[in-house]
C-alpha cells in the first residue's frame, strides 16, 4: 500500500513532493515547530534531508541554522542529524539526544528547558516569538483535509495553528487504525477567555479525533515509511526491582491507612527502567482497574491494560519496544478502547493533575539531604535531558515520588548529596524519595527531620556516615538551624568528583 | 454593644467562657488549627491566655508545647507570645514573626514551609496527621450556628471540618457588615471525586456566605474586642517607585505588542512596599476595571477599588493600615460589592491561577544570574518568612514577576548573586525579574542569555562587573556551557558576607 492512499484530500495530494524538495522550503533562520514526543511521531525524512542540505551549504562555507520547537525528545533522525551539522540555533522544550546534548554543553546551541504543559501557552501568548513553519508527521489525511494524528500528539495542534506554513509527513508505518485513539481539544484559549476543562476521569473524552488543518497553509506533503525510534525493552534489574518494591509497599501502607483508595489514583510515570519495574510490580499485585494520566505509554502500561490491572491510560505519546509495537498493532481495537492520546497542554495540565490527584513518579539525578531535587544538570552545569513534564505533575499532583539508584558511575557518585548543584523540584514539591536502599516519606517533616530520614533511608551505606557528618557539623556551625549548611562545603562533593572522579 | 449580641445561637451562647477557661481546654501536645492570614482574623485572646498558662507551667518545671497550623502569618498575640514561652513544637505553613523566626533558626521550633494552596488538601488527605483542635475567630454566629467569617478566611473551613473540637472567638471589633463578603466553597473533595471549580472570572461567586459549624464539636466560645495587627501605611520610597515604574512600562509594552489585554489580567500581588508602589502606579495610569485574584487586599487595592481602576478583588484576607480599615468600615457596603474573600485553597488554587491567567508579582530575597529565585532563606540556612502562596501563582500563572531592590543592608548584600543559596522558584518558573536598576524579561531565553540580561538590567552597578567576571570565568572553565558555574566560587559571595559583612 502506498502512503498516497492515506492522502485522501485531493488538494493536498497535489502538493506531494520529495523530502528534499520539502527541506528546500525551509529557509535559513526559520523557527520550526516539529512533531515528536519521546521518540514517537516525529518527522522521519525532512530533518535528514535538511541536514544533508546544511552539510552541503557548510561545505560551501555557508552557515544555515534553524530553531526547533517540538513536543519533547525526538530521535537521531531529527535532533541527532541536525545537531551534527550544527544546524540548530535554539532548541526547546526538551531533548535527550547525545549529539544535541554535547552541542548544548559546548555552548554551540541554545536550549530552553520548559515545563511541557506551558509550551503551547507560551507560543500562543507570543512569549517565544513567531513560529514560521510546522513540520508534522501524521498517520493520514482525511478527504476534507483533517489530519489523523500519529503516535504522538505533543504540541502539533498548536504548531499547526501558530505556524505561517505547514509541511506534512504522512507515514504509512504508523498504524492506520490509530484513527480514533486521539482526543484533540479545541476549547483552549488565552486568558481571560479560558473555561474549565471538563475532564473528571482519565477516561473522559472532550475533543475531536482529528487535527484541523488550514489547507492554504500547507506548502508540501511528503510520504514516509519508517518506524518510530523504538528501543528494545530491558527487563528491570535488581536495583529497579528493589526501588519498585519500596513503592509497592508504600502504596499498600497508604491504602491501609486510608490515604489512598484501593484503585490508587491516576498514575503518572516517567520513562525508563525503574518506572517499568514499578508497573510490573503493580501488574503482579492485587490491583484492578487502575488508571494512568501520564505523558507516555510504555511497554509496562500496555501489559497492564492487557491484564486488566489498568483500565484506561491517558497520555500524549507512545514509547514502545518493537515487541510492544507489534502487540499494539495486533490488538489495536482492544487498545483503542483503553488508550486516549491528548495534546500535551492537556495531558500535563496543572488543572487536571490537581483535580485528578495524580501520583507522579519521576526520576532524578540527585537529591539533597533536605529534599531538593535536581532532574536536569550534571554537576551543576551540564544539561542531561530537561525537566520535561515532571514539574507539571510534581507541583500539582497528589503525591510526588522521585526515584533513583542511590549511586551512579559504579558508586563514585552519590545520588544523595549535601546540596544539589541545581534545583528543578524544590523542597516544597518533593514528597517521597526512593532509592534501592529505601523510601523517605517527607510529608509533614521539617528540613532537619527530612535530613535524618533521607540519609538513613535513601543514601548508600558508603556515603551515609559522611552525609550525617556534614549534617551534624552544619547543625553545630551556628549558621542557622532551619536548613543547616556549610557554604564552603555544600558543593564540595561535586568538586571532588570533578577533580578525583569520586565524590 | 456586647459581643454576646453577636452570638445568636442559644446553644453556643451557653458555652461562653473566659479566654483563660478556653485556653485550659487545650492539652499539652495538641495539634491546633488556628485562624489567621497575614495579620488578619487570628484569635486575639486564647493564644495569649495559653501563653500565660505555659509560662506558669514552665515556672513549675513543666514543659507544654503545641503544634500550630494557620492560614499564613498571624501577629505577636499569637505567634509572638507562644514562641516566646517556647510553646510551639511545630509550626506550618507560614510565619513572619521575629520571635518565631528566631526560635526556628535556633533549632527550637520545627517549621514546615508549604505552598499555601496545598495546606488544606494535605490536612484532608491525612498527610499531616490528626488535627485535635480548631481555634477560630469569627465576626458573629447566626441563630442556626453558622459562622460569619472574620477579616480572613484562610484554612478555617478545613480546620473546622477536620478538628475533633472547636473553640470560637467572636470579635466585635470586626465589622458586623463583613457579612456577605465571603464565598465559602463546599464543593471541594479528595480525588478521585473532585469536580471542576466553576470560576471563570475573579468576580464569580460559587459558594456560601457562612462557615458551617458542627455545634457538638464546639467546646467553648470566647468574646473578644480587639483590632487586627495593623501596620501604618508607609508611602513608597524612591527604590519602590522605580521598580514600579519598570513594571508599568513593561505592561504598556506588552499591551502594545498584543501580549496583554488592555485590562491586563487578574493581578496577584505580594504584600509590602514595592507591590503597593505598583498598585499606586496602576491607579495613576489609564487603567479601568482591572481585576485582582490574590491572597491579600492591602491599602493600594482599596484605593484602586475606590477610584474604579480595579473593578473587583478576590482574596482570602485583608492586610490594611488603620486608616484603610477606617475607610473600609465607613464604606463597607461599597466594598462588599467589589471584594470577595475565599478560603485559601480556592484563592490560591492552581486550576484557577492557570485558567484566569494571573499576573503574579512577588518579592524575593535573592536571584541568581540564571534566574533561580530564593524567597525564603537568608544565606542558605536561616528562614525569613516562607514561600507562602508565591509558588502557587508563579508556577501556574500567566506571568511571574519577581521584584527586589538590587541591594540590601546598605549595599553590603547584592540581591543578584552567582548562585542562590536556596531555591524556591526554579529557572523554569521565573519569567521577569525587576530591581530599581531595570527589568529582565527572561521569556524565551537560554540560561546564558538570561545571565547577560539579569546582570546588565537588574544588578547594582557596584556588583555588575564582578558578576560578569564570574559568568565569563565560568564560561571559560570548560565545565559545561549550559549553566556555567564555578563550584568553588558559586556560594562564595554568601561566605564573604558572613565573614566580612560585605559580599
mmCIF file with all atom_site columns, C-alpha atoms in Angstrom, chain B residues 32-113:
data_model
loop_
_atom_site.group_PDB
_atom_site.id
_atom_site.type_symbol
_atom_site.label_atom_id
_atom_site.label_alt_id
_atom_site.label_comp_id
_atom_site.label_asym_id
_atom_site.label_entity_id
_atom_site.label_seq_id
_atom_site.pdbx_PDB_ins_code
_atom_site.Cartn_x
_atom_site.Cartn_y
_atom_site.Cartn_z
_atom_site.occupancy
_atom_site.B_iso_or_equiv
_atom_site.pdbx_formal_charge
_atom_site.auth_seq_id
_atom_site.auth_comp_id
_atom_site.auth_asym_id
_atom_site.auth_atom_id
_atom_site.pdbx_PDB_model_num
ATOM 1  C CA . UNK B 1 32  ? -4.227 23.138 66.868 1.00 0.00 ? 32  UNK B CA 1
ATOM 2  C CA . UNK B 1 33  ? -5.535 24.717 63.679 1.00 0.00 ? 33  UNK B CA 1
ATOM 3  C CA . UNK B 1 34  ? -5.891 28.443 64.227 1.00 0.00 ? 34  UNK B CA 1
ATOM 4  C CA . UNK B 1 35  ? -7.454 31.108 62.078 1.00 0.00 ? 35  UNK B CA 1
ATOM 5  C CA . UNK B 1 36  ? -5.327 33.937 60.755 1.00 0.00 ? 36  UNK B CA 1
ATOM 6  C CA . UNK B 1 37  ? -3.821 35.095 57.500 1.00 0.00 ? 37  UNK B CA 1
ATOM 7  C CA . UNK B 1 38  ? -1.331 37.987 57.115 1.00 0.00 ? 38  UNK B CA 1
ATOM 8  C CA . UNK B 1 39  ? -2.151 39.504 60.454 1.00 0.00 ? 39  UNK B CA 1
ATOM 9  C CA . UNK B 1 40  ? -5.902 39.355 59.959 1.00 0.00 ? 40  UNK B CA 1
ATOM 10 C CA . UNK B 1 41  ? -8.601 37.230 61.525 1.00 0.00 ? 41  UNK B CA 1
ATOM 11 C CA . UNK B 1 42  ? -6.400 35.403 64.048 1.00 0.00 ? 42  UNK B CA 1
ATOM 12 C CA . UNK B 1 43  ? -7.692 34.595 67.564 1.00 0.00 ? 43  UNK B CA 1
ATOM 13 C CA . UNK B 1 44  ? -6.898 37.555 69.801 1.00 0.00 ? 44  UNK B CA 1
ATOM 14 C CA . UNK B 1 45  ? -7.290 36.250 73.362 1.00 0.00 ? 45  UNK B CA 1
ATOM 15 C CA . UNK B 1 46  ? -6.837 32.490 73.684 1.00 0.00 ? 46  UNK B CA 1
ATOM 16 C CA . UNK B 1 47  ? -3.209 32.263 72.469 1.00 0.00 ? 47  UNK B CA 1
ATOM 17 C CA . UNK B 1 48  ? -2.161 34.914 74.986 1.00 0.00 ? 48  UNK B CA 1
ATOM 18 C CA . UNK B 1 49  ? -4.074 33.179 77.773 1.00 0.00 ? 49  UNK B CA 1
ATOM 19 C CA . UNK B 1 50  ? -2.410 29.919 76.756 1.00 0.00 ? 50  UNK B CA 1
ATOM 20 C CA . UNK B 1 51  ? 0.996  31.606 76.775 1.00 0.00 ? 51  UNK B CA 1
ATOM 21 C CA . UNK B 1 52  ? 0.389  32.756 80.333 1.00 0.00 ? 52  UNK B CA 1
ATOM 22 C CA . UNK B 1 53  ? -0.590 29.258 81.319 1.00 0.00 ? 53  UNK B CA 1
ATOM 23 C CA . UNK B 1 54  ? 2.547  27.857 79.661 1.00 0.00 ? 54  UNK B CA 1
ATOM 24 C CA . UNK B 1 55  ? 4.743  30.417 81.406 1.00 0.00 ? 55  UNK B CA 1
ATOM 25 C CA . UNK B 1 56  ? 3.274  29.354 84.740 1.00 0.00 ? 56  UNK B CA 1
ATOM 26 C CA . UNK B 1 57  ? 3.783  25.669 83.943 1.00 0.00 ? 57  UNK B CA 1
ATOM 27 C CA . UNK B 1 58  ? 7.346  26.330 82.814 1.00 0.00 ? 58  UNK B CA 1
ATOM 28 C CA . UNK B 1 59  ? 7.888  28.103 86.136 1.00 0.00 ? 59  UNK B CA 1
ATOM 29 C CA . UNK B 1 60  ? 6.864  24.880 87.826 1.00 0.00 ? 60  UNK B CA 1
ATOM 30 C CA . UNK B 1 61  ? 9.349  22.974 85.697 1.00 0.00 ? 61  UNK B CA 1
ATOM 31 C CA . UNK B 1 62  ? 6.692  21.567 83.384 1.00 0.00 ? 62  UNK B CA 1
ATOM 32 C CA . UNK B 1 63  ? 7.028  21.570 79.599 1.00 0.00 ? 63  UNK B CA 1
ATOM 33 C CA . UNK B 1 64  ? 3.980  22.424 77.480 1.00 0.00 ? 64  UNK B CA 1
ATOM 34 C CA . UNK B 1 65  ? 4.060  22.689 73.713 1.00 0.00 ? 65  UNK B CA 1
ATOM 35 C CA . UNK B 1 66  ? 1.523  22.550 70.920 1.00 0.00 ? 66  UNK B CA 1
ATOM 36 C CA . UNK B 1 67  ? 1.752  22.404 67.134 1.00 0.00 ? 67  UNK B CA 1
ATOM 37 C CA . UNK B 1 68  ? 0.081  25.244 65.278 1.00 0.00 ? 68  UNK B CA 1
ATOM 38 C CA . UNK B 1 69  ? -1.373 25.245 61.790 1.00 0.00 ? 69  UNK B CA 1
ATOM 39 C CA . UNK B 1 70  ? -2.762 28.511 60.441 1.00 0.00 ? 70  UNK B CA 1
ATOM 40 C CA . UNK B 1 71  ? -3.677 30.166 57.185 1.00 0.00 ? 71  UNK B CA 1
ATOM 41 C CA . UNK B 1 72  ? -0.477 32.178 56.976 1.00 0.00 ? 72  UNK B CA 1
ATOM 42 C CA . UNK B 1 73  ? 1.254  34.709 59.248 1.00 0.00 ? 73  UNK B CA 1
ATOM 43 C CA . UNK B 1 74  ? -0.563 35.939 62.352 1.00 0.00 ? 74  UNK B CA 1
ATOM 44 C CA . UNK B 1 75  ? 0.570  38.500 64.926 1.00 0.00 ? 75  UNK B CA 1
ATOM 45 C CA . UNK B 1 76  ? 2.555  38.998 68.138 1.00 0.00 ? 76  UNK B CA 1
ATOM 46 C CA . UNK B 1 77  ? -0.574 37.994 70.111 1.00 0.00 ? 77  UNK B CA 1
ATOM 47 C CA . UNK B 1 78  ? -0.404 34.525 68.571 1.00 0.00 ? 78  UNK B CA 1
ATOM 48 C CA . UNK B 1 79  ? 2.977  33.535 67.131 1.00 0.00 ? 79  UNK B CA 1
ATOM 49 C CA . UNK B 1 80  ? 4.919  36.006 69.231 1.00 0.00 ? 80  UNK B CA 1
ATOM 50 C CA . UNK B 1 81  ? 3.565  35.175 72.697 1.00 0.00 ? 81  UNK B CA 1
ATOM 51 C CA . UNK B 1 82  ? 3.594  31.429 72.146 1.00 0.00 ? 82  UNK B CA 1
ATOM 52 C CA . UNK B 1 83  ? 7.077  31.357 70.615 1.00 0.00 ? 83  UNK B CA 1
ATOM 53 C CA . UNK B 1 84  ? 8.372  33.477 73.478 1.00 0.00 ? 84  UNK B CA 1
ATOM 54 C CA . UNK B 1 85  ? 7.425  30.813 76.042 1.00 0.00 ? 85  UNK B CA 1
ATOM 55 C CA . UNK B 1 86  ? 8.752  28.053 73.755 1.00 0.00 ? 86  UNK B CA 1
ATOM 56 C CA . UNK B 1 87  ? 5.198  26.818 73.445 1.00 0.00 ? 87  UNK B CA 1
ATOM 57 C CA . UNK B 1 88  ? 5.334  25.868 69.757 1.00 0.00 ? 88  UNK B CA 1
ATOM 58 C CA . UNK B 1 89  ? 6.601  22.422 68.848 1.00 0.00 ? 89  UNK B CA 1
ATOM 59 C CA . UNK B 1 90  ? 5.840  22.656 65.138 1.00 0.00 ? 90  UNK B CA 1
ATOM 60 C CA . UNK B 1 91  ? 4.505  25.464 63.012 1.00 0.00 ? 91  UNK B CA 1
ATOM 61 C CA . UNK B 1 92  ? 3.060  25.485 59.493 1.00 0.00 ? 92  UNK B CA 1
ATOM 62 C CA . UNK B 1 93  ? 2.527  26.732 56.775 1.00 0.00 ? 93  UNK B CA 1
ATOM 63 C CA . UNK B 1 94  ? 3.870  30.321 57.050 1.00 0.00 ? 94  UNK B CA 1
ATOM 64 C CA . UNK B 1 95  ? 5.038  32.806 59.680 1.00 0.00 ? 95  UNK B CA 1
ATOM 65 C CA . UNK B 1 96  ? 6.665  36.211 59.745 1.00 0.00 ? 96  UNK B CA 1
ATOM 66 C CA . UNK B 1 97  ? 7.081  36.764 63.460 1.00 0.00 ? 97  UNK B CA 1
ATOM 67 C CA . UNK B 1 98  ? 10.519 37.855 64.716 1.00 0.00 ? 98  UNK B CA 1
ATOM 68 C CA . UNK B 1 99  ? 10.444 35.667 67.838 1.00 0.00 ? 99  UNK B CA 1
ATOM 69 C CA . UNK B 1 100 ? 9.102  32.686 65.917 1.00 0.00 ? 100 UNK B CA 1
ATOM 70 C CA . UNK B 1 101 ? 11.811 33.194 63.309 1.00 0.00 ? 101 UNK B CA 1
ATOM 71 C CA . UNK B 1 102 ? 14.482 33.274 65.998 1.00 0.00 ? 102 UNK B CA 1
ATOM 72 C CA . UNK B 1 103 ? 13.218 30.029 67.529 1.00 0.00 ? 103 UNK B CA 1
ATOM 73 C CA . UNK B 1 104 ? 13.134 28.340 64.111 1.00 0.00 ? 104 UNK B CA 1
ATOM 74 C CA . UNK B 1 105 ? 16.662 29.412 63.301 1.00 0.00 ? 105 UNK B CA 1
ATOM 75 C CA . UNK B 1 106 ? 17.879 28.416 66.759 1.00 0.00 ? 106 UNK B CA 1
ATOM 76 C CA . UNK B 1 107 ? 16.544 24.918 66.132 1.00 0.00 ? 107 UNK B CA 1
ATOM 77 C CA . UNK B 1 108 ? 13.995 25.135 68.949 1.00 0.00 ? 108 UNK B CA 1
ATOM 78 C CA . UNK B 1 109 ? 10.921 25.015 66.732 1.00 0.00 ? 109 UNK B CA 1
ATOM 79 C CA . UNK B 1 110 ? 10.177 22.832 63.707 1.00 0.00 ? 110 UNK B CA 1
ATOM 80 C CA . UNK B 1 111 ? 8.740  24.725 60.784 1.00 0.00 ? 111 UNK B CA 1
ATOM 81 C CA . UNK B 1 112 ? 7.223  23.344 57.605 1.00 0.00 ? 112 UNK B CA 1
ATOM 82 C CA . UNK B 1 113 ? 7.096  25.781 54.741 1.00 0.00 ? 113 UNK B CA 1
#
